[in-house]
Structure formats: structure tokens, C-alpha cells
Amino acid sequence: MNLSFFDQFMSPSLLGIPLVLISMLFPMLMFPSLNNRWIPNRLTTLQLWLLHLITKQLMTPLNKKGHKWAIILSSLMIFLLTINLLGLLPYTFTPTTQLSMNMALAFPLWLATLLMGLRNQPSMSLGHLLPEGTPTPLIPALILIETTSLLIRPLALGVRLTANLTAGHLLIQLISTATTVLLPIMPTVSLLTTAILLLLTILEVAVAMIQAYVFVLLLSLYLQENI
Amino acid sequence: MLSRLVLRAAPAALRALPPPPVAVGVLHATRQLHTTQQSLAPLPPLPEKGGEVRHGLIPEEFFQFLYPKTGVTGPYMLGTGLVLYLLSKEIYVINHETVAAACILSVIIYGVKKFGPDVAAFADKLNEEKIAKALAVKNEAIDTLQTAIDEEKKEQWRVEGRTYLFDAKRNNVAMLLEANYRERLMMVYNEVKKRLDYQVAMQTLKRQKEQDHMIQWVEKNVVQSITPQQQKESIAKCILDLKALSKGAHATL
């Protein structure tokens, strides 16, 4: 198994059968289904606590209408969190490194918030294009800038997630390749590189969690503006 | 064609079947469908601890399974042999992913070893708090009911003493009435006495005045009747008497 640096980013397939769906659905197996117990086991308790924390964090700034988005936002959060964290294991395929998947998540959700805003409160959501207190000569330029920033949001969301994860994975690959190659030649430098790799792994764990959180948080922010 | 045969034969066959028995869960007398109780309560209790694992991954049952044939070191030999086989035949190739795997696994193991007990304690604490809240509600309800029972008993005891209370009140009222009546009697007596005393005082005053008047009149007359001759005679007699007395006094001394 001689891996190139592209293999981890290729959509997995076995004998021509694409496995990407399984790799996207696998994280759900990590969460046992809830049973009828009032006092569940430790794993379920922790998952329930995490879910409550996430939902509370996301739903506190939203008004009542925004609470309809609770399920989709918290399930999106758990989905991205698990996929990102599982992708750090060796020989795993991370679906969120694919731009297609992240755009497929970001674009419709952002568009939903935008259309909801334009439909329910059109003047207020168009009013967001101009920040308060701008001096009058700047208004045309600022409207253009704000429109651009609005339209670039889905792109930003998708590409941010993709770029962060892809870059992280690629860095891990490269530094571990350096470690492997240097091991017979200069063991000491190899050990240093291993140290760097350890730190990088810890960073990647953090980045995985943060990126998932940022994605969902930004979506909830767009929702807040437009609800 | 065969299906048509079956379809035609179906009603007769169905009629030939025995009528379905009333008991739930027994389709035919020879075949039980449900083997468990099929009721959800009470739930069977969760086991206290999860399945035993060794090295965090391999269940203890595996070691027990291999113990009779290969003893204590059996599974370890199996593991070592397997790893060496995979490496030597290059079924598993050591590449950069191996190093990355080593790193992430060490991070994971470090995390689990360091924060594992804390996380478990946290989960237990969450559950404990849940149970404690429910228990607190139950205990509070019990306490409220207990205090209600005690209060009720006290009220019943109080009711028994009600007769004494009424007796005392009755006595009180009687005493008040009596005291009032006596007071008024006293008032009457005092008023009557006052009026009689007034009459007596009037009479006494009148008699006194008469007496005084008479004494005055008598004195005035007597003083008027004393002539100067008599006055001189009485004075001379007084002087003689005094001298006689003084002589008598000197004599006794």
C-alpha cells in the first residue's frame, strides 16, 4: 500500500462500489440510540449532556421562530464534529475534506436563511446591507461591499471547512512522511519532527472541533439576522 | 397456474383450520411465538460495570476463550505473531500513515488515561443529581404530609379540650355577670348611704348651730349680767384664794 498524498482525499470505493455514503453515515453508529431509561449509562448521559449544551448555546440568541432550526443545527454540529474527529484516525476518509460535500451543506442552508429573511421581513433583511451610522457619501460603495459579503457567505462557509481540514490532513501527512524518511538518516531530527507531529495532532483535534462549531455558529448567526 | 390452484383451494383450507385460540402468543399449539414476558415494566436493571476489556480494546472473554488451550500468554503470542506476519509479508506497509497513527493513538490514549476517570465521575455526578432531585421532591412530599398528619393530630387533641375551654368561658362570663351585679348593688348602697348621710349631716349641723347659738346667747347674757361690783368681789376673792394657795404651797415645801 504505497500511498500518495492524494489517496486520503479520494472518494473511497471498493471494487467500483462507492463507499462514500457509508463513510458519511458511519459516525452515526458512534451514538447509541436512546432507550426508555431515565438514568441511562455513562455514554448516553454524556451524549445527552453534550447535545443539551450545544442546543442551548445555539438557541439562546434566537427568538421563538428560530427554535424550529434546533434539530437541523444541532444534528449538523454533531455530524461535523464526529466526521472531523474520526478523520484524524489513520487510513480514514474524511468526507468534509471534499468541497462538494461542504458546499452541499453550506449553500442550501445559507440560501434557506436568506430566502426566509427576504420572505418574512424583506425590508429588514435588505437593511442589513447597510450598517448603521455610515456617512452618506460612503453608502453606495458600502452597499456593494455588503452585497458581495452576503453573496460570498456560502462559499466562505464551505471553503473554510474544506480548507482547514484538508490543510490539516495534508500537514499531518507531510510531516509524518518527513519523519519516516528521516528516521534512518538523521534519527534526532526525526524525533524532533515527531514532536512537531504530536503538537500538530493536538492542534488538529482542536481545529476539528472548532471548525464544526464555527460552521454551525455562523449559520445560526445568519439565521438570527434573517429570522 | 399453480397460484390459481392455491387461490381456489385457499378458502376450503382456511375453513379446515382449527379456530384460532384465545391465548395471545400461541399461533399453533405446537409453536410459541413470544418467549419473553413482553412487558416493559419493570425494566431489567443495567449491569453495574461494562464488559471487562484488556488493553482497552480486547474483551476479557477472548483471553478466557484461549486460556484452556494456550494458557496466559496465548493471546499475546497470537497478537505478536499476527503483527509480525503482517509486517514481514508487507500486508501492512510501514508508511507515513503509521507515524501519524502512532501520534494520534498516543494522543488518544493519553487523553483517555488522564481525563477518563474525571469524565466518568462527571457523568455519574449528572445522574446522581438527577436522582437526588427526584428524591428531594419525594422526601419533601413525605415531610409535608408528615407535618400535615402531625398538625391534624394536634387539631384533634385540641378538639378534645374544647369542652374545658367552653366551661372556662362560661365560668368567666358568669363571674363577669356576678361582678357586675355586685358592683351595681354596691353603687345602690353607696348612693342610698350618701343621701342618708346628707340628711344626718343636715340634722347634726342644725343641732350644732342651735347649740352654738344657745351657748352664745347664754354667755352673752351671763357676761351682761355680771355687774362691776360683782366683778371686783370675784377678783378680790381670787386674790385671797391665790394667797391661801401660795401659803399652802410654801408650807408643803
Short mmCIF file of C-alpha atoms in Angstrom, two decimals:
data_model
loop_
_atom_site.label_atom_id
_atom_site.label_comp_id
_atom_site.label_asym_id
_atom_site.label_seq_id
_atom_site.Cartn_x
_atom_site.Cartn_y
_atom_site.Cartn_z
CA MET A 1 0.00 0.00 0.00
CA ASN A 2 2.04 2.87 -1.22
CA LEU A 3 0.00 5.89 -0.54
CA SER A 4 0.41 9.10 -2.37
CA PHE A 5 -0.74 12.26 -0.79
CA PHE A 6 -3.94 12.23 -2.78
CA ASP A 7 -5.22 8.89 -1.60
CA GLN A 8 -6.71 10.15 1.62
CA PHE A 9 -8.75 12.72 -0.26
CA MET A 10 -10.08 10.36 -2.89
CA SER A 11 -13.62 9.22 -2.54
CA PRO A 12 -13.33 5.67 -1.27
CA SER A 13 -14.56 2.87 -3.44
CA LEU A 14 -14.24 -0.87 -3.21
CA LEU A 15 -14.29 -2.79 -6.45
CA GLY A 16 -16.05 0.09 -8.10
CA ILE A 17 -18.70 0.45 -5.39
CA PRO A 18 -18.57 3.95 -3.97
CA LEU A 19 -18.33 3.80 -0.22
CA VAL A 20 -18.67 7.48 0.43
CA LEU A 21 -22.23 7.08 1.71
CA ILE A 22 -21.11 4.55 4.31
CA SER A 23 -18.29 6.82 5.36
CA MET A 24 -20.77 9.65 5.85
CA LEU A 25 -23.23 7.52 7.76
CA PHE A 26 -20.68 5.66 9.89
CA PRO A 27 -20.36 8.37 12.54
CA MET A 28 -23.98 7.87 13.45
CA LEU A 29 -23.03 4.42 14.76
CA MET A 30 -20.96 6.14 17.39
CA PHE A 31 -24.09 7.39 19.12
CA PRO A 32 -26.24 4.63 20.63
CA SER A 33 -29.94 5.13 20.22
CA LEU A 34 -31.76 6.38 23.25
CA ASN A 35 -33.73 3.83 25.21
CA ASN A 36 -36.52 4.42 27.67
CA ARG A 37 -34.31 4.71 30.69
CA TRP A 38 -34.47 7.76 32.85
CA ILE A 39 -30.99 7.21 34.24
CA PRO A 40 -29.00 5.93 31.24
CA ASN A 41 -25.48 4.61 31.12
CA ARG A 42 -22.49 6.95 31.16
CA LEU A 43 -22.09 7.19 27.41
CA THR A 44 -25.71 8.15 26.86
CA THR A 45 -25.61 10.60 29.76
CA LEU A 46 -22.58 12.32 28.31
CA GLN A 47 -24.07 12.47 24.85
CA LEU A 48 -27.32 13.89 26.19
CA TRP A 49 -25.38 16.46 28.17
CA LEU A 50 -23.35 17.43 25.10
CA LEU A 51 -26.47 17.73 23.00
CA HIS A 52 -28.17 19.89 25.61
CA LEU A 53 -25.11 22.11 25.81
CA ILE A 54 -24.93 22.53 22.04
CA THR A 55 -28.64 23.19 21.65
CA LYS A 56 -28.68 25.69 24.48
CA GLN A 57 -25.65 27.52 23.07
CA LEU A 58 -27.14 27.71 19.60
CA MET A 59 -30.70 28.52 20.53
CA THR A 60 -30.17 31.14 23.23
CA PRO A 61 -29.68 34.10 20.86
CA LEU A 62 -32.53 33.05 18.60
CA ASN A 63 -36.15 34.00 19.04
CA LYS A 64 -39.02 31.55 19.14
CA LYS A 65 -39.24 31.14 15.38
CA GLY A 66 -35.59 30.21 15.21
CA HIS A 67 -36.14 27.29 17.54
CA LYS A 68 -37.51 25.38 14.59
CA TRP A 69 -33.93 25.12 13.41
CA ALA A 70 -32.78 23.41 16.60
CA ILE A 71 -32.75 19.88 15.24
CA ILE A 72 -31.03 20.64 11.98
CA LEU A 73 -28.37 22.82 13.56
CA SER A 74 -27.53 20.52 16.43
CA SER A 75 -27.52 17.43 14.23
CA LEU A 76 -25.29 19.27 11.76
CA MET A 77 -22.98 20.12 14.63
CA ILE A 78 -22.75 16.55 15.85
CA PHE A 79 -22.30 15.32 12.28
CA LEU A 80 -19.42 17.64 11.50
CA LEU A 81 -17.81 17.12 14.89
CA THR A 82 -17.79 13.35 14.59
CA ILE A 83 -16.69 13.31 10.97
CA ASN A 84 -13.84 15.69 11.66
CA LEU A 85 -12.65 13.84 14.73
CA LEU A 86 -12.91 10.43 13.10
CA GLY A 87 -10.94 11.71 10.14
CA LEU A 88 -7.90 12.11 12.32
CA LEU A 89 -7.57 8.37 12.67
CA PRO A 90 -5.17 6.76 10.21
CA TYR A 91 -6.37 5.47 6.88
CA THR A 92 -9.76 7.14 7.27
CA PHE A 93 -11.54 9.15 4.68
CA THR A 94 -12.91 12.47 5.88
CA PRO A 95 -15.94 13.49 3.85
CA THR A 96 -15.60 17.09 4.97
CA THR A 97 -12.37 17.42 3.03
CA GLN A 98 -14.43 17.28 -0.12
CA LEU A 99 -15.52 20.69 -1.29
CA SER A 100 -18.59 19.14 -2.87
CA MET A 101 -19.95 17.96 0.45
CA ASN A 102 -19.27 21.17 2.33
CA MET A 103 -20.81 23.29 -0.38
CA ALA A 104 -23.78 20.93 -0.42
CA LEU A 105 -24.18 21.62 3.29
CA ALA A 106 -23.43 25.33 3.29
CA PHE A 107 -25.19 26.58 0.19
CA PRO A 108 -28.74 25.30 0.81
CA LEU A 109 -28.72 26.24 4.49
CA TRP A 110 -27.44 29.74 3.79
CA LEU A 111 -29.92 30.14 0.95
CA ALA A 112 -32.69 28.98 3.27
CA THR A 113 -31.84 31.68 5.79
CA LEU A 114 -31.61 34.30 3.08
CA LEU A 115 -34.92 33.39 1.47
CA MET A 116 -36.64 33.21 4.86
CA GLY A 117 -35.37 36.67 5.65
CA LEU A 118 -36.40 38.09 2.28
CA ARG A 119 -39.80 36.50 2.53
CA ASN A 120 -40.79 37.31 6.08
CA GLN A 121 -39.14 40.66 6.64
CA PRO A 122 -37.77 41.89 3.31
CA SER A 123 -37.01 45.46 4.26
CA MET A 124 -35.17 44.48 7.43
CA SER A 125 -33.10 41.86 5.70
CA LEU A 126 -32.22 44.25 2.91
CA GLY A 127 -31.49 46.80 5.59
CA HIS A 128 -28.72 44.58 6.86
CA LEU A 129 -26.84 45.50 3.73
CA LEU A 130 -26.09 48.92 5.21
CA PRO A 131 -24.54 49.13 8.66
CA GLU A 132 -25.87 51.81 10.96
CA GLY A 133 -24.19 55.12 11.17
CA THR A 134 -22.34 55.21 7.87
CA PRO A 135 -21.55 58.62 6.47
CA THR A 136 -23.71 59.43 3.45
CA PRO A 137 -21.05 59.57 0.71
CA LEU A 138 -19.94 56.06 1.53
CA ILE A 139 -23.38 54.50 1.18
CA PRO A 140 -23.22 53.24 -2.45
CA ALA A 141 -19.79 51.71 -2.03
CA LEU A 142 -20.78 50.14 1.25
CA ILE A 143 -23.93 48.60 -0.17
CA LEU A 144 -21.90 46.96 -2.90
CA ILE A 145 -19.39 45.70 -0.40
CA GLU A 146 -22.08 44.33 1.89
CA THR A 147 -23.84 42.62 -1.02
CA THR A 148 -20.60 40.98 -2.02
CA SER A 149 -20.02 39.87 1.52
CA LEU A 150 -23.52 38.47 1.68
CA LEU A 151 -23.19 36.54 -1.55
CA ILE A 152 -19.81 35.17 -0.67
CA ARG A 153 -21.04 33.67 2.60
CA PRO A 154 -21.87 30.15 1.36
CA LEU A 155 -18.59 30.00 -0.50
CA ALA A 156 -16.78 31.13 2.62
CA LEU A 157 -18.55 28.61 4.80
CA GLY A 158 -17.83 25.68 2.55
CA VAL A 159 -14.32 26.60 1.63
CA ARG A 160 -13.38 27.44 5.23
CA LEU A 161 -14.28 23.98 6.42
CA THR A 162 -12.71 22.25 3.43
CA ALA A 163 -9.52 24.25 3.53
CA ASN A 164 -8.97 23.86 7.25
CA LEU A 165 -9.44 20.15 7.26
CA THR A 166 -7.61 19.47 4.04
CA ALA A 167 -4.69 21.61 5.11
CA GLY A 168 -4.53 19.89 8.46
CA HIS A 169 -4.60 16.43 7.00
CA LEU A 170 -2.06 17.31 4.39
CA LEU A 171 0.27 18.75 7.00
CA ILE A 172 -0.02 15.62 9.08
CA GLN A 173 0.78 13.55 6.00
CA LEU A 174 3.76 15.65 5.02
CA ILE A 175 5.30 15.85 8.45
CA SER A 176 4.84 12.14 9.05
CA THR A 177 6.43 11.46 5.66
CA ALA A 178 9.35 13.64 6.71
CA THR A 179 9.60 11.69 9.97
CA THR A 180 9.53 8.36 8.17
CA VAL A 181 12.09 9.40 5.60
CA LEU A 182 14.45 10.97 8.12
CA LEU A 183 14.30 8.06 10.55
CA PRO A 184 17.14 6.01 9.01
CA ILE A 185 19.17 9.10 8.05
CA MET A 186 19.02 11.51 10.99
CA PRO A 187 17.11 9.94 13.91
CA THR A 188 17.41 13.01 16.09
CA VAL A 189 15.77 15.27 13.53
CA SER A 190 13.21 12.56 13.08
CA LEU A 191 12.44 12.70 16.77
CA LEU A 192 12.07 16.46 16.59
CA THR A 193 9.71 16.07 13.69
CA THR A 194 7.75 13.55 15.74
CA ALA A 195 7.43 16.12 18.47
CA ILE A 196 6.12 18.63 15.93
CA LEU A 197 3.74 15.98 14.68
CA LEU A 198 2.39 15.40 18.19
CA LEU A 199 1.72 19.09 18.64
CA LEU A 200 0.16 19.24 15.23
CA THR A 201 -2.11 16.33 16.07
CA ILE A 202 -3.33 18.11 19.16
CA LEU A 203 -3.92 21.21 17.06
CA GLU A 204 -5.82 19.19 14.52
CA VAL A 205 -8.08 17.76 17.18
CA ALA A 206 -8.83 21.29 18.33
CA VAL A 207 -9.30 22.53 14.76
CA ALA A 208 -11.68 19.68 14.00
CA MET A 209 -13.92 20.67 16.88
CA ILE A 210 -13.60 24.39 16.31
CA GLN A 211 -14.37 24.24 12.61
CA ALA A 212 -17.54 22.29 13.19
CA TYR A 213 -18.59 24.78 15.83
CA VAL A 214 -17.76 27.77 13.65
CA PHE A 215 -19.72 26.40 10.73
CA VAL A 216 -22.85 25.92 12.78
CA LEU A 217 -22.38 29.13 14.69
CA LEU A 218 -22.14 31.20 11.53
CA LEU A 219 -25.24 29.55 10.16
CA SER A 220 -27.10 30.37 13.35
CA LEU A 221 -25.85 33.94 13.09
CA TYR A 222 -27.16 34.25 9.56
CA LEU A 223 -30.39 32.82 10.85
CA GLN A 224 -30.53 35.39 13.63
CA GLU A 225 -30.21 38.20 11.15
CA ASN A 226 -32.91 36.93 8.90
CA ILE A 227 -35.46 35.20 11.10
CA MET B 1 -51.46 -21.85 -12.81
CA LEU B 2 -50.39 -23.33 -9.58
CA SER B 3 -51.17 -20.00 -7.96
CA ARG B 4 -54.71 -20.21 -9.25
CA LEU B 5 -54.98 -23.68 -7.75
CA VAL B 6 -53.78 -22.38 -4.42
CA LEU B 7 -56.14 -19.45 -4.56
CA ARG B 8 -59.07 -21.73 -5.29
CA ALA B 9 -58.12 -24.16 -2.57
CA ALA B 10 -57.49 -21.43 0.00
CA PRO B 11 -61.00 -20.89 1.42
CA ALA B 12 -61.58 -24.62 1.95
CA ALA B 13 -58.20 -24.97 3.60
CA LEU B 14 -58.82 -21.98 5.81
CA ARG B 15 -62.14 -23.38 6.91
CA ALA B 16 -60.46 -26.67 7.67
CA LEU B 17 -58.01 -24.97 10.07
CA PRO B 18 -58.84 -25.13 13.78
CA PRO B 19 -60.36 -21.92 15.15
CA PRO B 20 -57.68 -19.52 16.49
CA PRO B 21 -57.16 -19.99 20.19
CA VAL B 22 -57.79 -17.13 22.57
CA ALA B 23 -54.37 -17.18 24.21
CA VAL B 24 -52.06 -14.44 22.93
CA GLY B 25 -48.80 -15.57 21.52
CA VAL B 26 -49.69 -19.08 20.60
CA LEU B 27 -50.48 -19.43 16.93
CA HIS B 28 -50.42 -23.16 16.83
CA ALA B 29 -50.47 -25.35 19.85
CA THR B 30 -47.01 -26.58 18.90
CA ARG B 31 -45.21 -23.27 18.30
CA GLN B 32 -44.71 -20.44 20.73
CA LEU B 33 -44.03 -17.04 19.20
CA HIS B 34 -43.19 -14.92 22.23
CA THR B 35 -40.65 -16.39 24.55
CA THR B 36 -40.21 -13.38 26.86
CA GLN B 37 -42.57 -11.55 29.14
CA GLN B 38 -43.33 -8.86 26.54
CA SER B 39 -43.90 -6.20 29.16
CA LEU B 40 -41.79 -3.09 29.51
CA ALA B 41 -42.02 -2.56 33.26
CA PRO B 42 -40.19 -3.01 35.49
CA LEU B 43 -37.13 -2.55 33.32
CA PRO B 44 -34.35 -5.01 34.00
CA PRO B 45 -31.57 -3.23 35.86
CA LEU B 46 -28.50 -2.11 33.95
CA PRO B 47 -25.33 -4.00 34.78
CA GLU B 48 -23.09 -2.13 37.20
CA LYS B 49 -19.98 -2.23 35.06
CA GLY B 50 -19.46 -2.68 31.36
CA GLY B 51 -17.83 -5.71 29.87
CA GLU B 52 -14.28 -6.25 31.05
CA VAL B 53 -11.68 -5.30 28.46
CA ARG B 54 -7.96 -5.71 28.49
CA HIS B 55 -5.78 -3.00 26.99
CA GLY B 56 -8.91 -1.02 26.29
CA LEU B 57 -9.81 -2.96 23.17
CA ILE B 58 -9.89 -6.72 23.59
CA PRO B 59 -12.66 -8.21 25.68
CA GLU B 60 -11.70 -10.42 28.55
CA GLU B 61 -13.76 -13.25 27.13
CA PHE B 62 -11.24 -13.66 24.34
CA PHE B 63 -8.48 -14.35 26.83
CA GLN B 64 -10.71 -16.74 28.71
CA PHE B 65 -11.59 -18.44 25.45
CA LEU B 66 -7.94 -19.09 24.62
CA TYR B 67 -6.85 -19.90 28.16
CA PRO B 68 -7.60 -23.67 28.19
CA LYS B 69 -5.59 -24.35 25.06
CA THR B 70 -2.78 -21.82 25.20
CA GLY B 71 -2.61 -20.53 28.77
CA VAL B 72 -1.94 -16.98 29.82
CA THR B 73 0.46 -15.98 27.07
CA GLY B 74 -1.64 -17.43 24.27
CA PRO B 75 -3.41 -14.31 23.07
CA TYR B 76 -0.25 -12.27 23.30
CA MET B 77 1.64 -14.77 21.20
CA LEU B 78 -1.21 -14.70 18.73
CA GLY B 79 -1.08 -10.94 18.62
CA THR B 80 2.67 -10.77 18.21
CA GLY B 81 2.64 -13.44 15.54
CA LEU B 82 -0.13 -11.69 13.67
CA VAL B 83 1.67 -8.35 13.73
CA LEU B 84 4.95 -9.87 12.63
CA TYR B 85 3.20 -11.78 9.88
CA LEU B 86 1.52 -8.66 8.59
CA LEU B 87 4.75 -6.72 8.70
CA SER B 88 7.03 -9.32 7.24
CA LYS B 89 4.74 -10.19 4.36
CA GLU B 90 4.19 -6.50 3.79
CA ILE B 91 0.49 -6.97 4.05
CA TYR B 92 0.71 -3.92 6.22
CA VAL B 93 3.27 -1.50 4.83
CA ILE B 94 5.00 0.93 7.16
CA ASN B 95 4.49 4.32 5.60
CA HIS B 96 3.86 7.83 6.77
CA GLU B 97 0.40 6.89 7.98
CA THR B 98 1.99 4.61 10.55
CA VAL B 99 3.75 7.54 12.15
CA ALA B 100 0.58 9.61 12.00
CA ALA B 101 -1.31 6.66 13.51
CA ALA B 102 1.20 6.39 16.32
CA CYS B 103 0.82 10.09 17.08
CA ILE B 104 -2.95 10.19 17.10
CA LEU B 105 -3.17 6.97 19.10
CA SER B 106 -0.77 8.28 21.70
CA VAL B 107 -2.78 11.49 21.96
CA ILE B 108 -5.99 9.49 22.34
CA ILE B 109 -4.53 7.12 24.92
CA TYR B 110 -3.06 9.99 26.87
CA GLY B 111 -6.40 11.77 26.83
CA VAL B 112 -8.31 8.71 27.93
CA LYS B 113 -5.90 7.83 30.69
CA LYS B 114 -5.73 11.34 32.04
CA PHE B 115 -9.32 12.50 31.73
CA GLY B 116 -11.14 9.17 31.74
CA PRO B 117 -11.92 8.94 35.45
CA ASP B 118 -12.89 12.63 35.58
CA VAL B 119 -15.32 12.26 32.71
CA ALA B 120 -16.80 9.12 34.27
CA ALA B 121 -17.18 10.92 37.58
CA PHE B 122 -18.85 13.82 35.78
CA ALA B 123 -21.33 11.51 34.08
CA ASP B 124 -22.03 9.82 37.40
CA LYS B 125 -22.49 13.20 39.02
CA LEU B 126 -25.04 14.20 36.38
CA ASN B 127 -27.01 11.04 37.05
CA GLU B 128 -26.68 11.46 40.81
CA GLU B 129 -28.02 14.99 40.60
CA LYS B 130 -30.98 13.78 38.59
CA ILE B 131 -31.77 11.09 41.13
CA ALA B 132 -31.16 13.48 44.02
CA LYS B 133 -33.62 15.99 42.58
CA ALA B 134 -36.32 13.37 42.31
CA LEU B 135 -35.53 12.05 45.76
CA ALA B 136 -35.66 15.58 47.14
CA VAL B 137 -39.13 16.03 45.68
CA LYS B 138 -40.24 12.72 47.15
CA ASN B 139 -38.76 13.49 50.57
CA GLU B 140 -40.26 16.95 50.57
CA ALA B 141 -43.66 15.49 49.77
CA ILE B 142 -43.25 12.95 52.56
CA ASP B 143 -42.21 15.67 55.01
CA THR B 144 -45.12 17.90 54.05
CA LEU B 145 -47.54 15.04 54.52
CA GLN B 146 -45.96 14.11 57.84
CA THR B 147 -46.29 17.66 59.14
CA ALA B 148 -49.88 17.68 57.88
CA ILE B 149 -50.54 14.48 59.84
CA ASP B 150 -48.98 15.94 62.97
CA GLU B 151 -50.97 19.13 62.64
CA GLU B 152 -54.14 17.12 62.17
CA LYS B 153 -53.44 15.08 65.30
CA LYS B 154 -52.83 18.26 67.22
CA GLU B 155 -56.10 19.67 65.99
CA GLN B 156 -57.90 16.54 67.12
CA TRP B 157 -56.35 16.84 70.57
CA ARG B 158 -57.39 20.45 70.62
CA VAL B 159 -60.93 19.49 69.80
CA GLU B 160 -61.00 17.21 72.87
CA GLY B 161 -60.07 20.12 75.04
CA ARG B 162 -62.81 22.24 73.59
CA THR B 163 -65.28 21.37 76.39
CA TYR B 164 -62.88 22.66 79.01
CA LEU B 165 -62.48 25.79 77.02
CA PHE B 166 -66.20 26.34 76.90
CA ASP B 167 -66.57 25.63 80.60
CA ALA B 168 -63.91 28.14 81.41
CA LYS B 169 -65.55 30.67 79.14
CA ARG B 170 -68.88 30.02 80.71
CA ASN B 171 -67.42 30.45 84.19
CA ASN B 172 -65.78 33.61 83.04
CA VAL B 173 -69.00 35.04 81.78
CA ALA B 174 -70.84 34.06 84.95
CA MET B 175 -68.13 35.72 87.02
CA LEU B 176 -68.34 38.84 84.98
CA LEU B 177 -72.10 38.99 85.39
CA GLU B 178 -71.81 38.38 89.12
CA ALA B 179 -69.15 41.01 89.45
CA ASN B 180 -71.26 43.46 87.52
CA TYR B 181 -74.31 42.74 89.66
CA ARG B 182 -72.34 43.17 92.87
CA GLU B 183 -70.88 46.36 91.60
CA ARG B 184 -74.26 47.76 90.88
CA LEU B 185 -75.56 46.68 94.31
CA MET B 186 -72.60 48.48 95.82
CA MET B 187 -73.43 51.54 93.81
CA VAL B 188 -77.00 51.49 95.01
CA TYR B 189 -75.91 51.08 98.61
CA ASN B 190 -73.45 53.92 98.29
CA GLU B 191 -75.98 56.22 96.76
CA VAL B 192 -78.55 55.49 99.45
CA LYS B 193 -75.93 55.94 102.16
CA LYS B 194 -74.91 59.22 100.62
CA ARG B 195 -78.43 60.52 100.74
CA LEU B 196 -78.98 59.34 104.34
CA ASP B 197 -75.63 60.76 105.39
CA TYR B 198 -76.69 64.04 103.89
CA GLN B 199 -79.82 64.09 105.97
CA VAL B 200 -77.91 63.12 109.10
CA ALA B 201 -75.33 65.78 108.41
CA MET B 202 -78.05 68.33 107.92
CA GLN B 203 -79.61 67.45 111.24
CA THR B 204 -76.28 67.43 113.03
CA LEU B 205 -75.46 70.77 111.59
CA LYS B 206 -78.75 72.18 112.61
CA ARG B 207 -78.39 70.89 116.19
CA GLN B 208 -74.86 72.16 116.30
CA LYS B 209 -75.92 75.53 115.14
CA GLU B 210 -78.68 75.64 117.73
CA GLN B 211 -76.32 74.58 120.44
CA ASP B 212 -73.76 77.15 119.48
CA HIS B 213 -76.35 79.80 119.27
CA MET B 214 -77.72 78.90 122.69
CA ILE B 215 -74.25 78.87 124.23
CA GLN B 216 -73.51 82.19 122.74
CA TRP B 217 -76.76 83.59 123.96
CA VAL B 218 -76.22 82.20 127.44
CA GLU B 219 -72.67 83.52 127.51
CA LYS B 220 -73.79 86.90 126.31
CA ASN B 221 -76.45 87.06 128.96
CA VAL B 222 -74.12 85.94 131.67
CA VAL B 223 -71.48 88.39 130.65
CA GLN B 224 -74.12 91.11 130.56
CA SER B 225 -75.38 90.14 133.99
CA ILE B 226 -72.02 90.46 135.60
CA THR B 227 -72.12 93.91 137.33
CA PRO B 228 -68.94 95.77 138.08
CA GLN B 229 -69.48 95.24 141.87
CA GLN B 230 -69.57 91.52 141.42
CA GLN B 231 -66.52 91.70 139.21
CA LYS B 232 -64.50 93.41 141.93
CA GLU B 233 -65.66 90.99 144.57
CA SER B 234 -64.78 87.99 142.47
CA ILE B 235 -61.32 89.38 141.67
CA ALA B 236 -60.64 90.06 145.44
CA LYS B 237 -61.79 86.57 146.28
CA CYS B 238 -59.50 85.14 143.60
CA ILE B 239 -56.55 87.05 145.06
CA LEU B 240 -57.30 85.79 148.57
CA ASP B 241 -57.61 82.27 147.26
CA LEU B 242 -54.33 82.55 145.44
CA LYS B 243 -52.57 83.80 148.55
CA ALA B 244 -54.01 80.98 150.59
CA LEU B 245 -52.88 78.57 147.94
CA SER B 246 -49.39 80.05 147.81
CA LYS B 247 -49.13 79.75 151.59
CA GLY B 248 -50.26 76.28 151.41
CA ALA B 249 -47.60 75.61 148.72
CA HIS B 250 -44.84 77.20 150.75
CA ALA B 251 -45.93 75.15 153.74
CA THR B 252 -45.66 71.86 151.84
CA LEU B 253 -42.19 72.81 150.52
#
